[in-house]
Coordinates of C-alpha atoms and ligand atoms in Angstrom, one line a residue:
M616 CA -20.0 -19.1 16.1
Q617 CA -17.2 -16.7 16.5
E618 CA -13.8 -18.2 17.2
I619 CA -11.8 -16.1 19.6
I620 CA -8.1 -16.2 20.6
K621 CA -7.4 -14.8 24.1
K622 CA -3.8 -14.1 24.4
K623 CA -3.3 -14.4 28.1
S624 CA -0.7 -17.2 27.8
L625 CA 1.3 -15.3 25.2
K626 CA 4.1 -13.0 26.2
I627 CA 3.0 -10.0 24.3
E628 CA 3.6 -6.8 26.0
P629 CA 0.2 -5.3 26.2
N630 CA -0.3 -1.9 24.7
L631 CA -3.5 0.1 25.1
K632 CA -3.8 -2.0 28.3
N633 CA -7.4 -1.1 28.7
Y634 CA -8.7 -0.6 25.2
D635 CA -12.2 0.3 26.2
E636 CA -11.2 2.9 28.7
M637 CA -8.7 4.5 26.4
Y638 CA -11.2 4.5 23.5
K639 CA -13.7 6.3 25.6
K640 CA -11.5 9.1 26.8
F641 CA -8.8 9.6 24.1
K642 CA -8.3 12.9 22.4
W643 CA -5.7 13.4 19.6
G644 CA -4.3 16.4 21.5
E645 CA -2.9 14.0 24.1
V646 CA -0.4 12.5 21.8
K647 CA 0.7 15.8 20.2
D648 CA 4.0 15.7 22.2
E649 CA 5.0 12.3 21.0
I650 CA 6.5 14.1 18.1
E651 CA 8.8 17.2 18.0
W652 CA 7.5 20.6 16.9
F653 CA 9.2 23.7 15.8
D654 CA 6.7 25.9 17.7
T655 CA 3.5 25.3 15.6
K656 CA 5.3 23.6 12.7
L657 CA 6.6 20.1 12.2
N658 CA 8.4 18.2 9.5
A659 CA 7.7 14.4 9.1
A660 CA 11.3 13.6 7.9
Y661 CA 12.8 15.5 10.8
N662 CA 10.6 13.5 13.2
A663 CA 11.5 10.2 11.6
V664 CA 15.2 10.7 11.7
D665 CA 16.9 13.9 12.8
R666 CA 15.3 14.3 16.2
H667 CA 16.9 11.0 17.3
V668 CA 20.4 11.9 16.3
K669 CA 21.4 13.6 19.6
K670 CA 20.4 10.6 21.9
H671 CA 20.4 7.7 19.5
G672 CA 22.7 8.8 16.6
N673 CA 24.6 5.5 16.7
K674 CA 21.6 3.3 16.8
I675 CA 21.1 1.3 13.6
A676 CA 18.0 2.7 11.8
L677 CA 18.3 0.5 8.7
Y678 CA 19.7 -2.9 8.0
W679 CA 19.5 -3.4 4.3
E680 CA 19.6 -6.9 2.8
G681 CA 20.3 -6.4 -0.9
E682 CA 20.3 -9.1 -3.6
N683 CA 24.1 -9.6 -3.2
K684 CA 25.2 -7.4 -0.4
T685 CA 24.2 -5.9 2.9
E686 CA 24.5 -2.4 4.4
K687 CA 23.6 -0.7 7.6
Y688 CA 22.8 2.9 8.4
T689 CA 22.6 4.6 11.8
F690 CA 20.1 7.4 12.5
S691 CA 23.1 9.9 12.2
K692 CA 24.0 8.5 8.8
L693 CA 20.4 8.6 7.5
S694 CA 20.1 12.2 8.8
E695 CA 23.3 13.2 7.1
L696 CA 22.6 11.5 3.8
S697 CA 19.1 12.8 3.5
N698 CA 20.4 16.3 4.2
K699 CA 22.8 15.8 1.4
F700 CA 20.0 14.7 -0.9
A701 CA 17.9 17.7 0.1
N702 CA 20.9 19.9 -0.9
V703 CA 21.1 18.1 -4.3
L704 CA 17.4 19.0 -4.9
T705 CA 17.8 22.5 -3.7
R706 CA 20.7 23.0 -6.1
L707 CA 18.3 21.8 -8.9
G708 CA 15.9 24.5 -7.9
I709 CA 13.4 22.3 -6.1
K710 CA 11.1 24.3 -3.8
K711 CA 8.3 23.6 -1.3
G712 CA 5.3 22.1 -3.0
D713 CA 7.2 20.8 -6.1
R714 CA 6.7 17.1 -6.9
V715 CA 9.7 14.8 -6.8
F716 CA 9.1 11.2 -7.8
I717 CA 11.1 8.1 -6.9
F718 CA 11.1 5.0 -9.2
L719 CA 13.6 2.7 -7.5
P720 CA 13.8 -0.9 -6.2
R721 CA 14.0 -1.2 -2.4
I722 CA 17.6 0.1 -2.1
P723 CA 18.9 2.6 0.5
A724 CA 18.7 5.5 -2.1
L725 CA 14.9 5.1 -2.1
Y726 CA 14.7 5.7 1.7
I727 CA 17.4 8.5 1.7
S728 CA 15.8 10.4 -1.2
F729 CA 12.3 10.1 0.3
L730 CA 13.5 11.7 3.5
G731 CA 15.5 14.3 1.6
I732 CA 12.5 15.3 -0.5
L733 CA 10.4 15.9 2.7
K734 CA 13.2 18.0 4.2
T735 CA 13.0 20.5 1.3
G736 CA 9.2 20.8 1.7
A737 CA 8.7 19.2 -1.7
I738 CA 6.1 16.4 -2.2
A739 CA 7.5 12.9 -2.5
G740 CA 5.8 10.5 -4.9
T741 CA 6.7 6.8 -4.8
M742 CA 6.2 4.2 -7.6
F743 CA 6.7 0.5 -7.7
A744 CA 9.7 -0.7 -9.7
A745 CA 7.2 -3.0 -11.4
F746 CA 5.6 -0.2 -13.3
G747 CA 5.8 -0.1 -17.1
P748 CA 5.9 3.1 -19.3
Q749 CA 2.2 3.6 -19.1
G750 CA 2.0 3.4 -15.4
I751 CA 5.0 5.8 -15.0
K752 CA 3.6 8.2 -17.6
D753 CA 0.2 8.4 -15.9
R754 CA 1.8 9.3 -12.6
L755 CA 4.4 11.8 -13.8
Q756 CA 2.1 13.5 -16.1
D757 CA -0.7 14.0 -13.7
S758 CA 1.5 15.1 -10.8
G759 CA 3.7 17.4 -13.0
A760 CA 6.8 16.0 -11.3
K761 CA 9.9 18.1 -11.9
V762 CA 12.5 15.5 -10.8
L763 CA 12.6 11.7 -11.1
I764 CA 15.0 9.6 -9.2
T765 CA 15.6 6.2 -10.8
D766 CA 18.4 3.8 -11.7
S767 CA 20.3 2.8 -14.7
E768 CA 18.1 -0.2 -15.4
L769 CA 14.6 1.3 -14.7
K770 CA 15.4 4.5 -16.7
K771 CA 14.9 2.6 -19.9
R772 CA 11.2 2.5 -19.3
V773 CA 11.2 6.2 -18.6
Y774 CA 12.9 7.0 -21.9
E775 CA 10.0 5.3 -23.8
I776 CA 7.8 8.1 -22.6
R777 CA 10.3 10.8 -21.8
N778 CA 9.2 13.2 -24.5
E779 CA 5.6 13.1 -23.3
L780 CA 6.7 14.6 -19.9
P781 CA 7.6 18.2 -20.6
K782 CA 7.4 19.2 -16.9
L783 CA 10.0 16.6 -15.9
K784 CA 13.2 18.7 -15.8
H785 CA 15.8 16.3 -14.3
L786 CA 16.5 12.7 -14.1
I787 CA 18.7 11.7 -11.2
I788 CA 20.2 8.2 -11.8
V789 CA 21.5 5.8 -9.2
G790 CA 24.3 3.9 -11.1
E791 CA 25.8 4.6 -14.5
T792 CA 24.7 7.9 -16.2
E793 CA 24.8 9.2 -19.7
K794 CA 24.2 12.6 -21.5
E795 CA 22.4 15.1 -19.4
E796 CA 21.4 12.7 -16.6
I797 CA 22.5 13.6 -13.1
S798 CA 24.5 11.1 -11.1
Y799 CA 23.1 10.4 -7.7
E800 CA 26.5 9.2 -6.4
E801 CA 28.4 12.2 -7.8
E802 CA 26.0 14.8 -6.5
M803 CA 25.8 13.1 -3.1
K804 CA 29.6 13.2 -2.9
K805 CA 29.7 16.9 -3.5
A806 CA 26.7 17.9 -1.4
S807 CA 27.0 19.3 2.1
P808 CA 25.7 17.2 5.0
E809 CA 24.2 20.3 6.6
F810 CA 20.7 21.3 5.6
E811 CA 18.2 23.8 7.0
I812 CA 15.1 21.6 7.2
E813 CA 11.9 23.3 5.9
K814 CA 9.7 24.1 8.8
T815 CA 6.5 22.8 7.3
S816 CA 3.0 23.5 8.7
P817 CA 1.1 20.4 9.9
K818 CA -1.1 20.6 6.8
D819 CA 1.6 21.2 4.3
Y820 CA 1.8 18.4 1.7
A821 CA 4.4 15.7 2.3
F822 CA 3.9 12.7 0.0
M823 CA 1.6 11.3 -2.6
L824 CA 0.7 7.9 -3.9
Y825 CA -1.3 7.1 -7.0
T826 CA -4.0 4.6 -6.3
S827 CA -6.8 2.9 -8.3
G828 CA -10.4 3.6 -8.3
T829 CA -13.1 1.9 -10.4
T830 CA -13.1 4.4 -13.2
G831 CA -10.4 6.4 -14.9
K832 CA -6.7 6.7 -14.4
P833 CA -5.1 6.2 -11.0
K834 CA -5.6 9.2 -8.7
G835 CA -3.0 11.1 -6.7
V836 CA -3.8 10.7 -3.0
V837 CA -1.9 13.4 -1.1
H838 CA -0.8 13.3 2.6
V839 CA 0.3 16.1 4.9
H840 CA 3.2 16.3 7.3
Q841 CA 1.0 15.8 10.4
S842 CA 0.2 12.3 9.2
I843 CA 3.3 11.3 11.1
I844 CA 1.4 11.8 14.4
Q845 CA -1.0 9.0 13.5
E846 CA 1.7 6.8 11.9
H847 CA 3.8 7.2 15.1
I848 CA 1.1 6.4 17.5
T849 CA -0.2 3.4 15.5
A850 CA 3.3 2.0 15.1
K851 CA 3.4 2.0 18.9
W852 CA -0.1 0.8 19.7
V853 CA -0.9 -1.6 16.8
L854 CA 2.6 -2.8 15.7
D855 CA 3.6 -2.6 19.4
L856 CA 7.0 -1.3 18.6
H857 CA 9.4 -0.8 21.6
E858 CA 12.9 0.6 21.7
D859 CA 14.8 -2.7 21.4
D860 CA 12.6 -4.2 18.7
I861 CA 14.0 -5.2 15.3
Y862 CA 11.2 -4.7 12.9
W863 CA 10.5 -5.9 9.4
C864 CA 7.8 -4.3 7.2
T865 CA 7.7 -6.4 4.0
A866 CA 5.8 -3.7 2.0
D867 CA 7.4 -1.7 -0.8
P868 CA 7.1 2.1 -0.5
G869 CA 5.3 2.1 -3.8
W870 CA 2.4 1.1 -1.6
V871 CA 1.3 3.4 1.3
T872 CA 2.2 0.7 3.9
G873 CA 5.8 0.9 2.8
V874 CA 5.8 4.7 3.4
A875 CA 3.7 4.9 6.6
Y876 CA 5.1 1.7 8.3
G877 CA 8.3 1.1 6.3
I878 CA 9.6 4.7 6.9
L879 CA 7.8 7.2 8.9
G880 CA 6.0 5.4 11.8
P881 CA 8.8 3.0 12.9
W882 CA 11.7 5.5 12.6
S883 CA 9.7 8.1 14.4
N884 CA 9.7 5.5 17.3
T885 CA 13.5 5.2 16.9
I886 CA 13.1 1.6 15.8
T887 CA 15.7 -0.5 13.9
S888 CA 14.1 -1.6 10.6
V889 CA 15.1 -4.2 8.1
V890 CA 14.6 -3.8 4.4
F891 CA 14.9 -6.7 2.0
E892 CA 15.4 -5.7 -1.6
G893 CA 14.4 -9.0 -3.2
R894 CA 11.1 -10.7 -4.1
F895 CA 9.1 -13.2 -2.0
D896 CA 10.9 -16.5 -1.4
A897 CA 9.9 -18.6 1.6
E898 CA 13.4 -19.7 2.6
K899 CA 14.9 -16.3 2.2
W900 CA 12.1 -14.8 4.3
Y901 CA 12.6 -17.2 7.1
S902 CA 16.3 -16.7 6.9
I903 CA 15.8 -12.9 7.3
L904 CA 13.6 -13.4 10.3
E905 CA 16.4 -15.5 11.8
K906 CA 19.4 -13.5 10.7
Y907 CA 18.2 -10.1 12.0
K908 CA 16.4 -11.6 15.0
I909 CA 13.2 -9.9 13.9
S910 CA 10.8 -9.3 16.8
V911 CA 8.0 -7.4 15.1
W912 CA 6.9 -8.3 11.6
Y913 CA 4.3 -6.5 9.4
T914 CA 3.3 -8.3 6.3
A915 CA 0.3 -9.3 4.2
P916 CA -2.2 -12.2 3.8
T917 CA -0.9 -13.4 0.4
A918 CA 2.6 -13.6 1.8
I919 CA 1.4 -15.6 4.8
R920 CA -0.6 -17.9 2.5
M921 CA 2.6 -18.4 0.4
L922 CA 4.5 -19.3 3.5
M923 CA 1.8 -21.7 4.4
A924 CA 2.1 -23.3 1.0
A925 CA 5.8 -23.8 1.5
G926 CA 5.0 -26.2 4.4
D927 CA 5.2 -26.4 8.2
E928 CA 8.6 -28.2 8.2
L929 CA 10.5 -25.3 6.6
P930 CA 10.1 -22.8 9.5
K931 CA 11.4 -25.4 11.9
K932 CA 14.8 -25.2 10.3
Y933 CA 15.1 -21.6 11.5
D934 CA 15.5 -19.9 14.8
L935 CA 12.5 -17.7 15.0
S936 CA 12.5 -17.3 18.7
N937 CA 12.8 -13.5 18.7
L938 CA 9.6 -13.1 16.9
R939 CA 7.0 -11.8 19.3
H940 CA 4.4 -9.8 17.3
I941 CA 3.0 -10.3 13.8
C942 CA 0.6 -8.0 12.0
S943 CA -1.0 -8.1 8.6
V944 CA -2.9 -5.7 6.3
G945 CA -4.2 -5.2 2.8
E946 CA -6.7 -7.9 2.2
P947 CA -8.9 -10.2 4.2
L948 CA -6.8 -12.4 6.6
N949 CA -8.5 -15.8 6.6
P950 CA -8.9 -17.5 10.0
E951 CA -7.0 -20.5 8.6
A952 CA -3.9 -18.2 8.3
I953 CA -4.2 -17.1 11.9
R954 CA -4.6 -20.8 13.1
W955 CA -1.5 -21.6 11.0
G956 CA 0.4 -18.7 12.7
M957 CA -0.5 -20.1 16.1
K958 CA 0.8 -23.5 15.1
V959 CA 4.0 -22.5 13.4
F960 CA 5.1 -19.3 15.4
N961 CA 3.0 -19.8 18.5
L962 CA 1.7 -16.3 17.8
P963 CA -1.6 -15.0 16.5
I964 CA -1.4 -12.8 13.4
H965 CA -3.0 -9.4 14.1
D966 CA -5.1 -8.2 11.2
N967 CA -5.6 -4.4 10.7
W968 CA -7.4 -2.3 8.3
W969 CA -6.7 1.0 6.5
Q970 CA -6.4 2.5 3.0
T971 CA -4.1 4.7 0.9
E972 CA -6.5 7.5 1.6
T973 CA -6.5 7.0 5.4
G974 CA -2.8 7.4 5.6
G975 CA -2.6 5.2 8.7
I976 CA -4.2 2.3 10.5
L977 CA -7.8 3.0 11.6
I978 CA -9.1 -0.4 12.7
A979 CA -7.0 -3.0 14.3
N980 CA -6.5 -6.1 16.5
Y981 CA -4.4 -4.7 19.4
P982 CA -1.9 -6.7 21.3
S983 CA -4.1 -6.3 24.4
I984 CA -7.5 -7.4 23.0
P985 CA -8.7 -10.9 22.1
I986 CA -8.6 -11.7 18.4
K987 CA -11.9 -12.8 16.8
L988 CA -10.7 -14.8 13.9
G989 CA -11.7 -13.2 10.6
S990 CA -12.4 -9.7 12.1
M991 CA -10.3 -6.6 11.2
G992 CA -10.5 -5.6 14.9
K993 CA -11.7 -2.4 16.6
P994 CA -11.4 1.3 15.8
L995 CA -8.3 3.2 16.9
P996 CA -8.9 5.5 19.9
G997 CA -9.7 8.9 18.3
I998 CA -11.4 7.2 15.3
K999 CA -15.1 6.7 15.1
A1000 CA -16.0 4.0 12.6
V1001 CA -19.6 3.1 11.7
I1002 CA -21.6 1.3 9.1
V1003 CA -23.9 3.5 7.1
N1004 CA -26.5 2.9 4.4
N1005 CA -26.3 4.5 0.9
Q1006 CA -27.9 7.7 2.3
G1007 CA -25.2 8.1 4.9
N1008 CA -27.4 7.0 7.9
E1009 CA -25.9 4.8 10.6
L1010 CA -26.9 1.1 10.7
P1011 CA -27.2 -1.0 13.8
E1012 CA -24.8 -3.8 14.7
G1013 CA -25.0 -6.9 12.6
K1014 CA -26.3 -5.0 9.6
E1015 CA -24.1 -5.0 6.5
G1016 CA -23.4 -1.6 4.8
N1017 CA -20.7 0.9 3.9
L1018 CA -17.8 1.2 6.3
A1019 CA -17.5 4.9 7.1
I1020 CA -15.2 7.0 9.3
K1021 CA -16.0 10.3 11.0
S1022 CA -13.8 12.9 9.3
P1023 CA -11.2 14.2 9.9
W1024 CA -8.3 12.4 11.6
P1025 CA -4.6 13.4 11.5
S1026 CA -3.5 11.2 8.6
M1027 CA -6.6 11.7 6.5
M1028 CA -5.7 12.5 2.8
C1029 CA -5.8 16.2 2.1
E1030 CA -6.4 16.2 -1.6
I1031 CA -6.9 14.0 -4.6
W1032 CA -4.3 15.7 -6.8
K1033 CA -6.0 18.4 -8.8
N1034 CA -9.3 16.6 -8.6
P1035 CA -11.6 18.2 -6.0
K1036 CA -14.7 16.5 -7.5
K1037 CA -13.2 13.1 -6.8
Y1038 CA -12.1 14.2 -3.3
N1039 CA -15.5 15.4 -2.4
S1040 CA -17.1 12.2 -3.7
Y1041 CA -15.6 10.4 -0.7
F1042 CA -17.6 12.3 1.8
K1043 CA -21.3 12.1 2.8
K1044 CA -22.8 13.9 5.9
N1045 CA -19.3 14.3 7.5
W1046 CA -18.6 10.6 7.0
Y1047 CA -15.6 9.5 4.9
I1048 CA -17.1 6.6 2.9
T1049 CA -14.4 4.0 2.5
G1050 CA -15.8 2.0 -0.4
D1051 CA -15.7 -1.2 1.6
L1052 CA -18.7 -3.1 2.8
A1053 CA -18.6 -4.4 6.4
F1054 CA -20.6 -4.9 9.5
K1055 CA -19.8 -4.5 13.2
D1056 CA -20.7 -6.9 16.0
K1057 CA -22.0 -6.3 19.5
D1058 CA -18.4 -5.8 20.8
D1059 CA -17.6 -3.2 18.2
Y1060 CA -15.4 -5.5 16.2
F1061 CA -15.5 -4.8 12.4
W1062 CA -15.9 -7.6 9.8
F1063 CA -14.9 -7.0 6.2
V1064 CA -17.5 -8.2 3.6
G1065 CA -16.1 -6.9 0.3
R1066 CA -15.8 -3.9 -1.9
A1067 CA -18.8 -1.7 -2.9
D1068 CA -17.1 -1.2 -6.3
D1069 CA -15.1 -3.1 -8.9
I1070 CA -11.7 -2.5 -7.4
I1071 CA -9.5 -5.6 -7.6
K1072 CA -7.2 -6.6 -4.8
T1073 CA -4.6 -9.1 -6.0
A1074 CA -1.8 -10.1 -3.5
G1075 CA -2.8 -7.0 -1.6
E1076 CA -2.2 -4.6 -4.6
R1077 CA -5.1 -2.4 -5.5
I1078 CA -5.8 -2.5 -9.2
G1079 CA -8.4 -0.5 -11.1
P1080 CA -10.2 -2.5 -13.8
F1081 CA -10.3 0.5 -16.1
E1082 CA -6.4 0.8 -16.2
V1083 CA -6.1 -2.8 -17.2
E1084 CA -8.9 -2.5 -19.8
S1085 CA -7.2 0.6 -21.3
A1086 CA -3.9 -1.3 -21.6
L1087 CA -5.7 -4.3 -23.1
V1088 CA -7.4 -2.3 -25.8
D1089 CA -4.1 -0.8 -26.9
H1090 CA -3.1 -4.3 -28.0
P1091 CA -3.6 -4.5 -31.8
A1092 CA -5.8 -7.6 -31.6
I1093 CA -8.3 -6.3 -29.1
V1094 CA -11.5 -4.3 -29.7
E1095 CA -12.8 -4.2 -26.1
A1096 CA -12.2 -5.6 -22.7
G1097 CA -13.9 -6.2 -19.4
V1098 CA -11.8 -6.8 -16.3
I1099 CA -12.8 -8.1 -12.9
G1100 CA -11.2 -9.8 -9.8
K1101 CA -11.6 -13.5 -9.7
P1102 CA -11.4 -15.2 -6.3
D1103 CA -8.1 -17.0 -5.8
P1104 CA -7.0 -19.1 -2.9
M1105 CA -3.5 -17.8 -2.8
R1106 CA -3.7 -14.1 -4.0
G1107 CA -7.1 -13.3 -2.7
E1108 CA -8.1 -12.3 -6.2
I1109 CA -6.5 -12.5 -9.6
V1110 CA -7.0 -10.1 -12.5
K1111 CA -9.3 -11.8 -15.0
A1112 CA -10.0 -10.3 -18.4
F1113 CA -12.8 -10.9 -20.9
V1114 CA -11.6 -9.7 -24.4
V1115 CA -13.3 -9.3 -27.7
L1116 CA -10.9 -9.7 -30.7
K1117 CA -10.8 -7.8 -33.9
K1118 CA -12.2 -9.8 -36.7
D1119 CA -8.9 -10.9 -38.3
Y1120 CA -7.7 -12.4 -35.0
K1121 CA -8.4 -15.9 -33.7
P1122 CA -8.2 -16.9 -30.0
S1123 CA -5.1 -19.0 -29.2
K1124 CA -2.8 -19.9 -26.3
E1125 CA 0.0 -17.9 -28.0
L1126 CA -2.1 -14.8 -28.4
E1127 CA -3.2 -15.1 -24.7
E1128 CA 0.4 -15.2 -23.6
E1129 CA 1.3 -12.3 -25.9
I1130 CA -1.5 -10.2 -24.5
K1131 CA -0.4 -10.9 -20.9
E1132 CA 3.2 -9.9 -21.7
F1133 CA 1.9 -6.8 -23.4
V1134 CA 0.0 -5.6 -20.3
K1135 CA 2.8 -6.6 -18.0
K1136 CA 5.4 -4.5 -19.9
R1137 CA 3.1 -1.6 -20.6
L1138 CA 1.3 -1.1 -17.3
A1139 CA 2.9 -3.0 -14.5
G1140 CA 4.4 -6.4 -13.7
H1141 CA 1.7 -7.1 -11.1
A1142 CA -1.4 -5.8 -12.9
Y1143 CA -1.6 -8.1 -15.9
P1144 CA -4.5 -10.5 -16.3
R1145 CA -3.5 -13.9 -15.2
E1146 CA -6.6 -15.3 -16.9
I1147 CA -8.1 -14.3 -20.3
S1148 CA -11.4 -15.4 -21.8
F1149 CA -12.0 -14.6 -25.5
V1150 CA -15.6 -13.7 -26.0
E1151 CA -17.7 -12.5 -28.9
S1152 CA -19.2 -9.6 -27.0
L1153 CA -19.4 -8.1 -23.5
P1154 CA -22.6 -7.4 -21.6
K1155 CA -23.4 -3.7 -22.0
T1156 CA -25.9 -1.2 -20.8
R1157 CA -27.9 0.6 -23.5
S1158 CA -25.5 3.5 -23.0
G1159 CA -22.6 1.2 -24.0
K1160 CA -21.0 0.6 -20.6
V1161 CA -19.5 -2.8 -19.9
V1162 CA -21.4 -4.4 -16.9
R1163 CA -18.5 -5.8 -15.0
R1164 CA -20.8 -6.9 -12.2
L1165 CA -22.4 -9.5 -14.5
L1166 CA -19.0 -10.8 -15.6
K1167 CA -18.2 -11.3 -12.0
K1168 CA -21.5 -13.1 -11.3
L1169 CA -20.8 -15.3 -14.3
I1170 CA -17.5 -16.6 -13.0
L1171 CA -18.9 -17.0 -9.5
G1172 CA -21.9 -18.9 -10.9
E1173 CA -24.3 -16.6 -9.1
E1174 CA -27.9 -15.6 -10.0
L1175 CA -27.7 -12.9 -12.7
G1176 CA -31.0 -11.2 -11.9
D1177 CA -32.8 -9.2 -14.5
I1178 CA -30.7 -8.9 -17.6
S1179 CA -33.5 -7.7 -19.9
T1180 CA -32.2 -4.1 -19.7
L1181 CA -28.9 -5.0 -21.3
A1182 CA -28.3 -3.8 -24.8
N1183 CA -27.2 -7.4 -25.7
P1184 CA -28.6 -10.0 -23.3
E1185 CA -27.9 -12.8 -25.8
C1186 CA -24.1 -12.4 -25.1
I1187 CA -24.6 -14.0 -21.6
E1188 CA -25.3 -17.5 -22.9
K1189 CA -22.3 -17.3 -25.2
I1190 CA -20.0 -16.2 -22.4
K1191 CA -21.2 -19.1 -20.2
Q1192 CA -20.3 -21.5 -23.0
V1193 CA -16.8 -20.0 -23.2
L1194 CA -16.3 -20.3 -19.4
Q1195 CA -17.6 -23.9 -19.4
K1196 CA -15.0 -24.9 -22.0
Q1197 CA -12.1 -23.3 -20.1
Ligands
PRX702 O1 -10.7 -3.2 0.5 C1 -9.9 -2.9 1.6 C2 -8.6 -3.6 1.6 O2 -7.7 -2.8 0.9 C3 -8.2 -1.6 0.6 C4 -7.2 -0.5 0.6 O3 -6.2 -0.7 -0.3 P1 -4.9 0.1 -0.3 O4 -5.3 1.5 -0.4 O5 -4.1 -0.5 -1.4 O6 -4.4 -0.2 1.1 C5 -3.4 0.5 1.6 C6 -2.9 0.1 3.0 C7 -3.5 -1.0 3.7 C8 -9.4 -1.4 1.5 O7 -10.3 -0.5 1.0 N1 -8.1 -3.9 2.9 C9 -7.1 -3.3 3.6 N2 -6.9 -3.9 4.8 C10 -7.8 -4.9 4.8 C11 -8.6 -5.0 3.6 N3 -9.6 -5.8 3.4 C12 -9.8 -6.7 4.4 N4 -9.1 -6.8 5.5 C13 -8.1 -5.9 5.8 N5 -7.5 -6.0 7.0

């Protein structure tokens, strides 16, 4: 039985008042004028910030809550500072199409430099501050970035791989500098606040994010300037942002959510945003909701589950009366979390669905439609979502299959950086195949079932098993590794590794900890295996490929099916024994 929340009693200002009617008649051309054009051209950064200066220059765009201090920036100030940064880049010879990467914690310089890069017409690449040297190298090498903006702490990781990055010409450092490094503060002081913003075409490249697939290194997903149209309209319709809202997107811009809904979408709607530099902490989070009188909050299921774990008494200590709309994305939002939201905030949490590749929200629970607990919601007007079989043929309601979207839409990725084969592999018969399995019900609500591949989602972060396996086999004790996502009540999934040790090494708790640290430092703080099983061998096909699917079935205790085609079926019993002992 489907559990439905009708929101008549709640004071949510309805957007998309009549969803069904709007869905039927909507054409993208209708919202073209929501953003500002230079004739047939547009620039996403100009739309996010500069166009508001005349009427709303003194409005606060950013409240920044740092670890030890706070700052605030008006739209005028953001416009001026990002102009300055664009001048800094221009002086360094950066031109349209060049890649400029940002490797910073969530400090104002991250947001300013992102906008400045877009103003020059260069492509902005963002990276989590949690990345280790390997993660940084993969991204900077593949993109051929010319400039990296980082800080005096994080740069240490960059120097470990600096000489493997011949295309990286300049390091701009926030904080103390040495040798040939360029000081962010000094350059910004000198730079002019006037800048002639590049009049980019709608399809000119604006930003890129590296994201994981099942095989190989992370891929560079590139987005165009016109993605702002979709980010603007979804910030309005799904996040329900209105002029007097104070909005908090908890996502880091190393993740596409932090770019599309932490920078472009909300600012394009002239919204005051809050950015918190620190990590998750239940008390701190509630105190931010109270202090800034947050009215709209965009977060993720793991964070909600962590707040649930902190107890129902804690939120009662805070004045959360300004909160009126909560949204969540990135992994399945369990009905339990929505019920909890109703109990604690007297508000339902609105799940929505999208991907790095889609550049913006595509399926959502809108403020104006009832929520079916556990469903991702309904397609955005202008978006046709269907379920198809592996041949690309549409399946009827109730049937599980591949979630597919009719291509294109304004914020659809335009390229997998220098990898047309990978890009083309996403499309079948005009459908963009998402890689997710889902079904739709009779009311056109979509329900997430799982991934069609081995991608791991841990605390909302997307992690490719191959990257973790590669980092693991670089450890001197490890011969081979198989990595999967193991269901976890808090994080959705955790990274679980099965490793085979070289013959001089013995499994031990110490070695396990050492391996975890090794991956954490090398790859990324969030991508290390939280659980490791030492096994004698891994299940392999006759061509030598590790069969991750079987490892997953083993930890889930599911039927394995026919294993006779494996090169080493005898390993299965041994792995079972290891798992039983753990
Ligand atoms: O598997 C789906 C899951 O996250 C994937 C996209 O990951 P990423 O590119 O990191 O996301 C960026 C912006 C959200 C999807 O293929 N996912 C996303 N939203 C949901 C979800 N799974 C279930 N429910 C959701 N609402």
